[in-house]
Amino acid sequence: MNDASGPDRSMLGRAFGVLNCFSVDRPRQTQSDLSRRTGLPLPTVHRLCAQLVEQGALVRGADGRYEIGVRLWELGALAPRAHGLRQVAMPYLEDLYEATHENVQLVVREGTEALYIERISARGAVAVVGRAGGRLPLHASSGGLVLLAHGGPDLLDAVLAAGLERFTPSTITTEHRLRQVLDEIRRTGFVVCREHLNLGTLAVAAPILRRTGAVVASISVVVGVAEDPAPLVPALRAAALGISRGLA
Amino acid sequence: MNDASGPDRSMLGRAFGVLNCFSVDRPRQTQSDLSRRTGLPLPTVHRLCAQLVEQGALVRGADGRYEIGVRLWELGALAPRAHGLRQVAMPYLEDLYEATHENVQLVVREGTEALYIERISARGAVAVVGRAGGRLPLHASSGGLVLLAHGGPDLLDAVLAAGLERFTPSTITTEHRLRQVLDEIRRTGFVVCREHLNLGTLAVAAPILRRTGAVVASISVVVGVAEDPAPLVPALRAAALGISRGLA
């Protein structure tokens, strides 16, 4: 962005710098935390926090710590590529959940990572990494691999350049193997990942397409590694096709 | 907020002014739309949009229209009073949904309105007003009445001052009747609303409490008006108590 409006720009940049300090692991922070993490002086953080509270983007708790405000959640819920997609997908995810009683997930790509938009988990289902609003690597998650398979060569280059981190002995960590798997996903329309991200789980994923053929999201089901994935595939693909049709 | 930092403040205020133009009814907007709605000159809107895109708060579509970006959804998903609450509530909402196969809703208060954090609807369930990320009046919705009953005298004064809008012949529109119903909610721990907001539906709601006793949310079930609400009440109250315990 070649925008020369220095002071304005850095003002908004600083405000988002404060907001970006919040994460799944750090949902509540003091002004000192925010000052340390942004590198901004305490008086600046103090002023930014007051303004963000005024806009409803932050809320100050009784203990003086700040948290993301409901108003920001409400604004975020207007994102068509997150909440809008979720609204269309939800009935299908619920059907899939009722049919399998396992972990059912809806995933989109944000930059070079997979972002979980929704997850429905049975209380008895296997424990999985990833929560709604959390991120996972594209190359090591089933939903991420589907997005990577349809993300074009520039995305693949960026993912390869960042390096293929190993999470388990079965994580895909070579370019050769990754290209093989991505080709297979494009050919078959689904992927089965056995212990790629954590030991003990197996995940199956399929793409969600717009009418244009562009892949906008993926859905996955995560089960115990001892289970047979074959019966899951038709249900998962049917749900993915249903959501794709719903988006058209 | 008595903050004298004029230019900075108005910068952030203007940026949120642009974001606040987006709504359920207006998820996508051109720069001209935004200029008209904010009253800001087009060059200012142009610059603000570029900066908001840079932060991931907005995304520009192929047709030149802007929409709320996934990054804002991701940030909003960190709001403990929305997404955090939802994470705790979701298994209970799912159980309630499986037991009733009707509309199940999770509602919090934002200012003088009720905000839907979650809704699970069976495809065969009665159609209801309200979606996740949407708002409804406190005095005319079952979940809203529960929040109003526990919101203190200042909130009640504000709601009365704003006026009790009529949606159906059964909407509560007098202060006397409203005070009666709120007393009853505080006494019984639930409310049954028969066609208060739309004809043909009946809603039952119960409060979710923190350990301190403060009511932070409510859950409701919406069914056809011909149904008997009595069997729903114990299931709803049990779910509300479960979520309350989960928050402790």
CSV table of C-alpha atoms in Angstrom, one decimal:
chain,number,residue,atom,x,y,z
A,1,MET,CA,0.0,0.0,0.0
A,2,ASN,CA,1.8,3.2,-1.1
A,3,ASP,CA,-0.1,5.5,1.1
A,4,ALA,CA,1.9,8.6,2.1
A,5,SER,CA,-0.5,9.7,4.9
A,6,GLY,CA,2.0,9.0,7.6
A,7,PRO,CA,0.5,10.1,10.9
A,8,ASP,CA,-3.0,8.8,10.1
A,9,ARG,CA,-1.8,5.5,8.9
A,10,SER,CA,0.5,4.9,11.9
A,11,MET,CA,-2.4,5.8,14.2
A,12,LEU,CA,-4.6,3.0,12.8
A,13,GLY,CA,-1.6,0.8,12.6
A,14,ARG,CA,-0.9,1.4,16.3
A,15,ALA,CA,-4.5,0.7,17.2
A,16,PHE,CA,-4.4,-2.6,15.4
A,17,GLY,CA,-1.0,-3.3,16.9
A,18,VAL,CA,-2.7,-3.2,20.3
A,19,LEU,CA,-5.6,-5.4,19.1
A,20,ASN,CA,-3.2,-7.8,17.5
A,21,CYS,CA,-1.6,-8.4,20.9
A,22,PHE,CA,-4.6,-10.5,21.9
A,23,SER,CA,-4.6,-14.1,21.0
A,24,VAL,CA,-6.1,-17.5,22.1
A,25,ASP,CA,-3.3,-17.8,24.6
A,26,ARG,CA,-3.5,-14.2,25.7
A,27,PRO,CA,-7.2,-13.2,25.8
A,28,ARG,CA,-6.8,-10.6,28.7
A,29,GLN,CA,-4.0,-8.1,29.1
A,30,THR,CA,-2.9,-5.1,31.2
A,31,GLN,CA,-1.7,-1.9,29.7
A,32,SER,CA,1.8,-2.8,30.7
A,33,ASP,CA,1.5,-6.1,28.8
A,34,LEU,CA,0.3,-4.2,25.7
A,35,SER,CA,3.0,-1.6,26.0
A,36,ARG,CA,5.7,-4.3,26.3
A,37,ARG,CA,4.3,-6.3,23.3
A,38,THR,CA,3.7,-3.4,21.0
A,39,GLY,CA,6.8,-1.5,22.0
A,40,LEU,CA,4.6,1.7,22.4
A,41,PRO,CA,5.1,4.0,25.4
A,42,LEU,CA,2.5,3.5,28.2
A,43,PRO,CA,0.8,6.8,27.8
A,44,THR,CA,0.2,6.0,24.1
A,45,VAL,CA,-1.2,2.6,25.0
A,46,HIS,CA,-3.4,4.2,27.6
A,47,ARG,CA,-4.8,6.6,25.1
A,48,LEU,CA,-5.3,3.9,22.4
A,49,CYS,CA,-7.1,1.6,25.0
A,50,ALA,CA,-9.4,4.4,26.0
A,51,GLN,CA,-10.4,5.0,22.4
A,52,LEU,CA,-10.7,1.3,21.6
A,53,VAL,CA,-13.0,1.0,24.7
A,54,GLU,CA,-15.0,3.9,23.4
A,55,GLN,CA,-15.6,2.0,20.1
A,56,GLY,CA,-16.5,-1.2,21.9
A,57,ALA,CA,-13.4,-3.0,20.4
A,58,LEU,CA,-11.9,-3.5,23.9
A,59,VAL,CA,-13.6,-3.9,27.3
A,60,ARG,CA,-11.8,-3.2,30.6
A,61,GLY,CA,-12.5,-5.8,33.3
A,62,ALA,CA,-12.8,-5.1,37.0
A,63,ASP,CA,-9.2,-6.2,37.5
A,64,GLY,CA,-8.0,-3.5,35.0
A,65,ARG,CA,-7.1,-6.0,32.3
A,66,TYR,CA,-8.5,-5.5,28.8
A,67,GLU,CA,-10.2,-8.0,26.6
A,68,ILE,CA,-11.7,-8.0,23.1
A,69,GLY,CA,-15.2,-6.5,23.2
A,70,VAL,CA,-18.4,-8.0,22.0
A,71,ARG,CA,-18.8,-5.2,19.4
A,72,LEU,CA,-15.7,-6.5,17.6
A,73,TRP,CA,-17.2,-10.0,17.6
A,74,GLU,CA,-20.4,-8.5,16.2
A,75,LEU,CA,-18.5,-6.7,13.4
A,76,GLY,CA,-16.4,-9.8,12.7
A,77,ALA,CA,-19.6,-11.8,12.4
A,78,LEU,CA,-20.3,-9.8,9.3
A,79,ALA,CA,-17.3,-11.3,7.4
A,80,PRO,CA,-18.9,-13.2,4.5
A,81,ARG,CA,-15.9,-15.4,4.2
A,82,ALA,CA,-16.1,-16.5,7.8
A,83,HIS,CA,-19.6,-16.0,9.4
A,84,GLY,CA,-21.5,-15.9,6.1
A,85,LEU,CA,-19.9,-19.2,5.0
A,86,ARG,CA,-20.6,-20.6,8.4
A,87,GLN,CA,-24.3,-19.8,8.2
A,88,VAL,CA,-24.6,-21.7,4.9
A,89,ALA,CA,-22.4,-24.6,6.2
A,90,MET,CA,-23.9,-25.0,9.7
A,91,PRO,CA,-26.9,-27.3,8.8
A,92,TYR,CA,-24.6,-29.6,6.8
A,93,LEU,CA,-22.0,-29.6,9.6
A,94,GLU,CA,-24.8,-30.5,12.1
A,95,ASP,CA,-26.0,-33.3,9.9
A,96,LEU,CA,-22.5,-34.6,9.5
A,97,TYR,CA,-22.1,-34.4,13.2
A,98,GLU,CA,-25.3,-36.2,13.9
A,99,ALA,CA,-24.3,-38.9,11.4
A,100,THR,CA,-20.8,-39.4,12.8
A,101,HIS,CA,-20.7,-37.9,16.4
A,102,GLU,CA,-17.1,-37.1,15.7
A,103,ASN,CA,-15.2,-33.8,15.3
A,104,VAL,CA,-16.5,-31.9,12.4
A,105,GLN,CA,-14.6,-28.8,11.2
A,106,LEU,CA,-14.9,-25.9,8.7
A,107,VAL,CA,-11.7,-24.3,7.6
A,108,VAL,CA,-10.6,-21.4,5.4
A,109,ARG,CA,-7.3,-20.1,4.4
A,110,GLU,CA,-5.9,-16.8,5.9
A,111,GLY,CA,-2.5,-16.1,4.4
A,112,THR,CA,-0.3,-19.2,4.6
A,113,GLU,CA,-2.3,-20.8,7.5
A,114,ALA,CA,-5.6,-22.7,7.9
A,115,LEU,CA,-8.2,-20.9,10.1
A,116,TYR,CA,-10.9,-22.8,11.9
A,117,ILE,CA,-14.3,-21.1,11.4
A,118,GLU,CA,-16.3,-23.7,13.2
A,119,ARG,CA,-15.8,-27.0,15.0
A,120,ILE,CA,-18.5,-29.2,16.4
A,121,SER,CA,-17.2,-31.9,18.8
A,122,ALA,CA,-18.9,-34.7,20.5
A,123,ARG,CA,-17.9,-34.9,24.1
A,124,GLY,CA,-16.7,-38.5,23.6
A,125,ALA,CA,-14.8,-37.7,20.4
A,126,VAL,CA,-11.0,-37.8,20.2
A,127,ALA,CA,-9.3,-34.7,21.4
A,128,VAL,CA,-8.0,-32.6,18.5
A,129,VAL,CA,-5.7,-29.5,18.1
A,130,GLY,CA,-7.5,-26.5,16.7
A,131,ARG,CA,-10.5,-24.4,17.9
A,132,ALA,CA,-12.8,-22.0,16.2
A,133,GLY,CA,-10.8,-18.8,15.7
A,134,GLY,CA,-7.5,-20.8,15.9
A,135,ARG,CA,-4.9,-21.5,13.2
A,136,LEU,CA,-3.1,-24.5,11.9
A,137,PRO,CA,-0.4,-25.1,9.3
A,138,LEU,CA,-1.6,-25.8,5.8
A,139,HIS,CA,0.8,-28.6,5.1
A,140,ALA,CA,0.1,-30.6,8.2
A,141,SER,CA,-3.7,-30.5,8.5
A,142,SER,CA,-6.2,-32.3,6.3
A,143,GLY,CA,-8.4,-29.2,5.7
A,144,GLY,CA,-5.2,-27.1,5.1
A,145,LEU,CA,-3.9,-29.6,2.5
A,146,VAL,CA,-7.2,-29.3,0.6
A,147,LEU,CA,-6.9,-25.5,0.6
A,148,LEU,CA,-3.2,-25.8,-0.4
A,149,ALA,CA,-4.1,-28.2,-3.3
A,150,HIS,CA,-6.3,-25.5,-4.8
A,151,GLY,CA,-4.4,-22.4,-3.7
A,152,GLY,CA,-2.2,-22.0,-6.8
A,153,PRO,CA,1.5,-22.1,-7.3
A,154,ASP,CA,2.4,-18.8,-5.5
A,155,LEU,CA,0.8,-20.1,-2.3
A,156,LEU,CA,2.7,-23.4,-2.6
A,157,ASP,CA,5.9,-21.5,-3.1
A,158,ALA,CA,5.3,-19.4,0.0
A,159,VAL,CA,4.5,-22.5,2.1
A,160,LEU,CA,7.6,-24.3,0.8
A,161,ALA,CA,9.7,-21.2,1.5
A,162,ALA,CA,8.5,-21.1,5.1
A,163,GLY,CA,9.5,-24.7,5.6
A,164,LEU,CA,7.5,-27.8,6.3
A,165,GLU,CA,7.6,-28.2,10.0
A,166,ARG,CA,7.4,-31.7,11.5
A,167,PHE,CA,4.7,-32.4,14.1
A,168,THR,CA,4.8,-36.2,14.1
A,169,PRO,CA,6.8,-38.9,12.2
A,170,SER,CA,4.0,-38.9,9.6
A,171,THR,CA,3.9,-35.1,8.9
A,172,ILE,CA,4.6,-34.3,5.2
A,173,THR,CA,8.0,-32.6,5.3
A,174,THR,CA,9.4,-33.0,1.7
A,175,GLU,CA,8.4,-31.0,-1.3
A,176,HIS,CA,8.2,-34.2,-3.4
A,177,ARG,CA,5.7,-35.9,-1.1
A,178,LEU,CA,3.7,-32.7,-0.7
A,179,ARG,CA,3.3,-32.3,-4.4
A,180,GLN,CA,2.3,-35.9,-4.7
A,181,VAL,CA,-0.4,-35.6,-2.1
A,182,LEU,CA,-1.7,-32.3,-3.6
A,183,ASP,CA,-2.0,-33.9,-7.0
A,184,GLU,CA,-3.9,-36.7,-5.5
A,185,ILE,CA,-6.3,-34.3,-3.7
A,186,ARG,CA,-7.0,-32.5,-7.0
A,187,ARG,CA,-7.6,-35.9,-8.7
A,188,THR,CA,-9.8,-37.6,-6.0
A,189,GLY,CA,-11.5,-34.6,-4.3
A,190,PHE,CA,-10.5,-35.6,-0.8
A,191,VAL,CA,-7.6,-36.5,1.5
A,192,VAL,CA,-7.1,-38.9,4.4
A,193,CYS,CA,-4.3,-37.8,6.8
A,194,ARG,CA,-3.2,-40.4,9.3
A,195,GLU,CA,-1.4,-38.8,12.3
A,196,HIS,CA,0.0,-35.9,10.3
A,197,LEU,CA,-0.6,-33.4,13.1
A,198,ASN,CA,-1.0,-35.4,16.2
A,199,LEU,CA,-0.6,-39.0,17.2
A,200,GLY,CA,-3.8,-41.0,17.6
A,201,THR,CA,-6.0,-39.1,15.1
A,202,LEU,CA,-7.0,-39.5,11.5
A,203,ALA,CA,-8.6,-36.8,9.5
A,204,VAL,CA,-10.5,-36.7,6.2
A,205,ALA,CA,-11.2,-33.5,4.4
A,206,ALA,CA,-12.9,-32.3,1.2
A,207,PRO,CA,-13.2,-28.9,-0.6
A,208,ILE,CA,-16.0,-26.4,-0.7
A,209,LEU,CA,-16.3,-24.7,-4.1
A,210,ARG,CA,-18.0,-21.6,-5.4
A,211,ARG,CA,-19.9,-21.8,-8.6
A,212,THR,CA,-16.8,-20.5,-10.4
A,213,GLY,CA,-14.9,-23.6,-9.3
A,214,ALA,CA,-12.8,-21.7,-6.8
A,215,VAL,CA,-12.1,-23.5,-3.6
A,216,VAL,CA,-13.1,-21.2,-0.7
A,217,ALA,CA,-13.0,-23.6,2.3
A,218,SER,CA,-12.8,-27.2,3.3
A,219,ILE,CA,-14.5,-29.4,5.8
A,220,SER,CA,-13.0,-32.2,7.7
A,221,VAL,CA,-13.9,-35.0,10.1
A,222,VAL,CA,-11.3,-36.1,12.7
A,223,VAL,CA,-11.6,-39.6,14.3
A,224,GLY,CA,-9.4,-42.0,16.2
A,225,VAL,CA,-6.6,-43.5,14.1
A,226,ALA,CA,-8.0,-47.0,14.5
A,227,GLU,CA,-11.2,-46.2,12.7
A,228,ASP,CA,-11.8,-47.0,9.0
A,229,PRO,CA,-12.0,-43.7,7.1
A,230,ALA,CA,-13.7,-45.3,4.0
A,231,PRO,CA,-17.3,-44.9,5.3
A,232,LEU,CA,-16.7,-41.2,6.2
A,233,VAL,CA,-15.7,-40.2,2.7
A,234,PRO,CA,-19.1,-40.3,1.0
A,235,ALA,CA,-20.8,-38.4,3.9
A,236,LEU,CA,-18.1,-35.8,4.0
A,237,ARG,CA,-18.1,-35.3,0.2
A,238,ALA,CA,-21.9,-35.1,0.2
A,239,ALA,CA,-21.8,-32.4,2.9
A,240,ALA,CA,-19.1,-30.5,1.0
A,241,LEU,CA,-21.2,-30.6,-2.2
A,242,GLY,CA,-24.3,-29.5,-0.3
A,243,ILE,CA,-22.5,-26.5,1.1
A,244,SER,CA,-21.0,-25.6,-2.3
A,245,ARG,CA,-24.5,-25.7,-3.8
A,246,GLY,CA,-25.7,-23.5,-0.9
A,247,LEU,CA,-23.1,-20.9,-1.7
A,248,ALA,CA,-24.1,-20.7,-5.4
B,1,MET,CA,-14.4,9.4,27.8
B,2,ASN,CA,-12.8,12.9,28.4
B,3,ASP,CA,-9.9,12.4,26.0
B,4,ALA,CA,-8.6,15.6,24.5
B,5,SER,CA,-6.4,14.0,21.9
B,6,GLY,CA,-8.5,15.3,19.0
B,7,PRO,CA,-6.9,14.3,15.8
B,8,ASP,CA,-5.9,10.8,16.9
B,9,ARG,CA,-9.3,10.1,18.4
B,10,SER,CA,-11.2,11.3,15.3
B,11,MET,CA,-8.9,9.2,13.1
B,12,LEU,CA,-9.9,6.0,15.0
B,13,GLY,CA,-13.4,7.2,15.3
B,14,ARG,CA,-13.6,7.7,11.5
B,15,ALA,CA,-12.1,4.3,10.9
B,16,PHE,CA,-14.7,2.7,13.1
B,17,GLY,CA,-17.3,4.9,11.5
B,18,VAL,CA,-16.5,3.1,8.2
B,19,LEU,CA,-16.6,-0.3,9.9
B,20,ASN,CA,-19.9,0.5,11.6
B,21,CYS,CA,-21.5,1.1,8.2
B,22,PHE,CA,-21.5,-2.7,7.6
B,23,SER,CA,-24.5,-4.6,8.9
B,24,VAL,CA,-26.4,-7.8,8.4
B,25,ASP,CA,-28.5,-6.0,5.8
B,26,ARG,CA,-25.4,-4.3,4.2
B,27,PRO,CA,-22.5,-6.8,4.2
B,28,ARG,CA,-20.9,-5.3,1.1
B,29,GLN,CA,-20.4,-1.7,0.2
B,30,THR,CA,-18.7,0.6,-2.3
B,31,GLN,CA,-16.6,3.6,-1.3
B,32,SER,CA,-19.5,5.8,-2.4
B,33,ASP,CA,-21.9,3.9,-0.1
B,34,LEU,CA,-19.4,4.4,2.8
B,35,SER,CA,-18.9,8.1,2.0
B,36,ARG,CA,-22.6,8.7,1.9
B,37,ARG,CA,-23.3,6.8,5.2
B,38,THR,CA,-20.4,8.2,7.2
B,39,GLY,CA,-20.6,11.7,5.7
B,40,LEU,CA,-16.9,11.6,5.1
B,41,PRO,CA,-15.4,12.9,1.8
B,42,LEU,CA,-14.6,10.2,-0.8
B,43,PRO,CA,-10.8,10.7,-0.6
B,44,THR,CA,-10.9,10.2,3.2
B,45,VAL,CA,-13.0,7.0,2.7
B,46,HIS,CA,-10.5,5.9,0.1
B,47,ARG,CA,-7.6,6.3,2.4
B,48,LEU,CA,-9.3,4.7,5.4
B,49,CYS,CA,-10.4,1.7,3.3
B,50,ALA,CA,-6.8,1.2,2.0
B,51,GLN,CA,-5.6,1.2,5.6
B,52,LEU,CA,-8.3,-1.1,6.9
B,53,VAL,CA,-7.6,-3.5,4.0
B,54,GLU,CA,-3.9,-3.4,5.0
B,55,GLN,CA,-4.9,-4.5,8.6
B,56,GLY,CA,-7.2,-7.2,7.3
B,57,ALA,CA,-10.3,-5.5,8.8
B,58,LEU,CA,-11.8,-5.0,5.3
B,59,VAL,CA,-11.4,-7.0,2.1
B,60,ARG,CA,-12.0,-5.6,-1.4
B,61,GLY,CA,-13.9,-7.9,-3.7
B,62,ALA,CA,-13.5,-8.3,-7.5
B,63,ASP,CA,-16.4,-6.0,-8.0
B,64,GLY,CA,-14.7,-3.2,-6.0
B,65,ARG,CA,-17.1,-3.5,-3.1
B,66,TYR,CA,-15.7,-3.9,0.4
B,67,GLU,CA,-16.6,-6.5,3.0
B,68,ILE,CA,-15.5,-7.2,6.6
B,69,GLY,CA,-12.3,-9.3,6.5
B,70,VAL,CA,-11.7,-12.7,8.1
B,71,ARG,CA,-9.0,-11.1,10.3
B,72,LEU,CA,-11.7,-9.1,12.1
B,73,TRP,CA,-13.7,-12.2,12.6
B,74,GLU,CA,-10.6,-13.9,14.0
B,75,LEU,CA,-10.0,-10.9,16.4
B,76,GLY,CA,-13.7,-10.9,17.4
B,77,ALA,CA,-13.6,-14.6,18.1
B,78,LEU,CA,-11.3,-13.7,21.0
B,79,ALA,CA,-14.0,-11.8,22.9
B,80,PRO,CA,-14.5,-13.8,26.1
B,81,ARG,CA,-18.1,-12.5,26.5
B,82,ALA,CA,-19.0,-13.8,23.0
B,83,HIS,CA,-16.8,-16.5,21.7
B,84,GLY,CA,-15.5,-17.6,25.1
B,85,LEU,CA,-18.9,-18.0,26.5
B,86,ARG,CA,-20.0,-19.7,23.3
B,87,GLN,CA,-17.2,-22.3,23.7
B,88,VAL,CA,-18.4,-23.2,27.1
B,89,ALA,CA,-22.1,-23.2,26.1
B,90,MET,CA,-21.8,-25.1,22.8
B,91,PRO,CA,-21.9,-28.7,24.1
B,92,TYR,CA,-25.0,-27.8,26.2
B,93,LEU,CA,-26.7,-26.1,23.3
B,94,GLU,CA,-25.9,-29.1,21.1
B,95,ASP,CA,-27.4,-31.4,23.8
B,96,LEU,CA,-30.5,-29.2,24.0
B,97,TYR,CA,-30.8,-29.2,20.3
B,98,GLU,CA,-30.5,-32.9,20.0
B,99,ALA,CA,-33.2,-33.3,22.7
B,100,THR,CA,-35.6,-30.8,21.2
B,101,HIS,CA,-34.7,-30.4,17.5
B,102,GLU,CA,-36.0,-26.9,17.8
B,103,ASN,CA,-34.3,-23.4,17.6
B,104,VAL,CA,-31.8,-23.1,20.4
B,105,GLN,CA,-30.2,-19.6,21.1
B,106,LEU,CA,-27.5,-18.0,23.2
B,107,VAL,CA,-28.0,-14.3,23.9
B,108,VAL,CA,-26.0,-11.6,25.6
B,109,ARG,CA,-26.8,-8.0,26.2
B,110,GLU,CA,-24.9,-5.2,24.3
B,111,GLY,CA,-26.1,-1.8,25.4
B,112,THR,CA,-30.0,-1.8,25.4
B,113,GLU,CA,-30.3,-4.7,22.9
B,114,ALA,CA,-30.0,-8.5,22.9
B,115,LEU,CA,-27.3,-9.9,20.7
B,116,TYR,CA,-27.4,-13.4,19.4
B,117,ILE,CA,-24.1,-15.2,19.9
B,118,GLU,CA,-25.2,-18.5,18.7
B,119,ARG,CA,-28.3,-20.2,17.2
B,120,ILE,CA,-28.7,-23.8,16.2
B,121,SER,CA,-31.8,-24.5,14.1
B,122,ALA,CA,-33.3,-27.7,12.9
B,123,ARG,CA,-34.2,-27.4,9.2
B,124,GLY,CA,-37.8,-28.3,10.1
B,125,ALA,CA,-38.0,-25.9,13.1
B,126,VAL,CA,-40.2,-22.8,13.0
B,127,ALA,CA,-38.7,-19.8,11.3
B,128,VAL,CA,-37.5,-17.2,13.8
B,129,VAL,CA,-36.2,-13.7,13.7
B,130,GLY,CA,-32.6,-13.3,14.8
B,131,ARG,CA,-29.3,-14.7,13.6
B,132,ALA,CA,-25.9,-15.1,15.2
B,133,GLY,CA,-24.4,-11.6,15.2
B,134,GLY,CA,-27.9,-10.0,15.0
B,135,ARG,CA,-29.7,-7.9,17.5
B,136,LEU,CA,-33.2,-7.9,19.0
B,137,PRO,CA,-35.0,-5.7,21.5
B,138,LEU,CA,-34.7,-6.6,25.2
B,139,HIS,CA,-38.4,-6.1,26.0
B,140,ALA,CA,-39.8,-8.2,23.1
B,141,SER,CA,-37.6,-11.3,23.1
B,142,SER,CA,-37.5,-14.1,25.7
B,143,GLY,CA,-33.7,-14.0,26.0
B,144,GLY,CA,-33.8,-10.2,26.2
B,145,LEU,CA,-36.4,-10.2,29.0
B,146,VAL,CA,-34.2,-12.5,31.1
B,147,LEU,CA,-31.3,-10.1,30.6
B,148,LEU,CA,-33.5,-7.1,31.4
B,149,ALA,CA,-34.8,-8.8,34.6
B,150,HIS,CA,-31.2,-9.0,35.9
B,151,GLY,CA,-29.8,-5.8,34.3
B,152,GLY,CA,-30.5,-3.4,37.2
B,153,PRO,CA,-32.7,-0.3,37.4
B,154,ASP,CA,-30.5,2.0,35.1
B,155,LEU,CA,-30.9,-0.5,32.2
B,156,LEU,CA,-34.7,-0.7,32.8
B,157,ASP,CA,-34.9,3.1,32.9
B,158,ALA,CA,-33.0,3.3,29.6
B,159,VAL,CA,-35.3,0.7,27.9
B,160,LEU,CA,-38.4,2.4,29.2
B,161,ALA,CA,-37.1,5.8,28.0
B,162,ALA,CA,-36.5,4.4,24.5
B,163,GLY,CA,-40.1,3.2,24.4
B,164,LEU,CA,-41.5,-0.3,24.2
B,165,GLU,CA,-42.1,-0.9,20.5
B,166,ARG,CA,-45.0,-3.2,19.5
B,167,PHE,CA,-44.2,-6.1,17.2
B,168,THR,CA,-47.4,-8.2,17.7
B,169,PRO,CA,-50.6,-7.7,19.7
B,170,SER,CA,-48.9,-9.7,22.5
B,171,THR,CA,-45.7,-7.6,22.8
B,172,ILE,CA,-45.3,-6.1,26.3
B,173,THR,CA,-45.8,-2.4,25.7
B,174,THR,CA,-46.6,-1.0,29.2
B,175,GLU,CA,-44.2,-0.3,32.0
B,176,HIS,CA,-46.7,-2.0,34.5
B,177,ARG,CA,-46.8,-5.2,32.6
B,178,LEU,CA,-43.1,-5.2,31.9
B,179,ARG,CA,-42.3,-4.8,35.6
B,180,GLN,CA,-44.7,-7.6,36.4
B,181,VAL,CA,-43.0,-10.0,34.0
B,182,LEU,CA,-39.5,-9.0,35.2
B,183,ASP,CA,-40.5,-9.7,38.8
B,184,GLU,CA,-41.8,-13.1,37.7
B,185,ILE,CA,-38.6,-13.9,35.9
B,186,ARG,CA,-36.5,-13.1,39.0
B,187,ARG,CA,-38.9,-15.2,41.1
B,188,THR,CA,-39.2,-18.3,38.8
B,189,GLY,CA,-35.9,-18.3,36.9
B,190,PHE,CA,-37.5,-18.5,33.4
B,191,VAL,CA,-39.9,-16.9,31.1
B,192,VAL,CA,-42.4,-18.1,28.5
B,193,CYS,CA,-43.2,-15.6,25.7
B,194,ARG,CA,-46.1,-16.4,23.5
B,195,GLU,CA,-46.0,-14.5,20.2
B,196,HIS,CA,-44.2,-11.4,21.7
B,197,LEU,CA,-42.0,-10.9,18.7
B,198,ASN,CA,-43.6,-12.8,15.9
B,199,LEU,CA,-46.9,-14.5,15.4
B,200,GLY,CA,-46.7,-18.3,15.4
B,201,THR,CA,-43.8,-18.8,17.8
B,202,LEU,CA,-43.4,-19.3,21.4
B,203,ALA,CA,-40.1,-18.9,23.2
B,204,VAL,CA,-38.8,-20.1,26.6
B,205,ALA,CA,-35.6,-18.5,28.1
B,206,ALA,CA,-33.5,-18.9,31.3
B,207,PRO,CA,-30.5,-17.0,32.7
B,208,ILE,CA,-26.8,-18.0,32.7
B,209,LEU,CA,-25.0,-16.8,35.8
B,210,ARG,CA,-21.4,-16.4,36.9
B,211,ARG,CA,-20.4,-17.7,40.2
B,212,THR,CA,-20.8,-14.1,41.6
B,213,GLY,CA,-24.6,-14.5,40.8
B,214,ALA,CA,-24.3,-11.9,37.9
B,215,VAL,CA,-26.4,-12.9,34.9
B,216,VAL,CA,-24.1,-12.8,31.8
B,217,ALA,CA,-26.3,-14.4,29.1
B,218,SER,CA,-29.5,-16.3,28.5
B,219,ILE,CA,-30.5,-19.3,26.5
B,220,SER,CA,-33.8,-19.7,24.8
B,221,VAL,CA,-35.7,-22.3,22.8
B,222,VAL,CA,-38.2,-21.2,20.2
B,223,VAL,CA,-41.0,-23.5,19.1
B,224,GLY,CA,-44.4,-23.3,17.3
B,225,VAL,CA,-47.0,-21.5,19.3
B,226,ALA,CA,-49.2,-24.6,19.4
B,227,GLU,CA,-46.6,-26.6,21.5
B,228,ASP,CA,-46.7,-27.1,25.2
B,229,PRO,CA,-43.8,-25.2,26.7
B,230,ALA,CA,-43.9,-27.1,30.0
B,231,PRO,CA,-41.7,-30.0,29.0
B,232,LEU,CA,-39.1,-27.6,27.6
B,233,VAL,CA,-38.5,-25.7,30.9
B,234,PRO,CA,-36.6,-28.4,32.9
B,235,ALA,CA,-34.3,-29.1,29.9
B,236,LEU,CA,-33.7,-25.4,29.3
B,237,ARG,CA,-33.0,-24.7,33.0
B,238,ALA,CA,-30.7,-27.7,33.3
B,239,ALA,CA,-28.7,-26.5,30.3
B,240,ALA,CA,-28.5,-23.0,31.7
B,241,LEU,CA,-27.3,-24.4,35.0
B,242,GLY,CA,-24.7,-26.5,33.2
B,243,ILE,CA,-23.3,-23.6,31.3
B,244,SER,CA,-23.3,-21.5,34.5
B,245,ARG,CA,-21.3,-24.2,36.2
B,246,GLY,CA,-19.0,-24.4,33.2
B,247,LEU,CA,-18.2,-20.7,33.5
B,248,ALA,CA,-17.3,-21.0,37.2
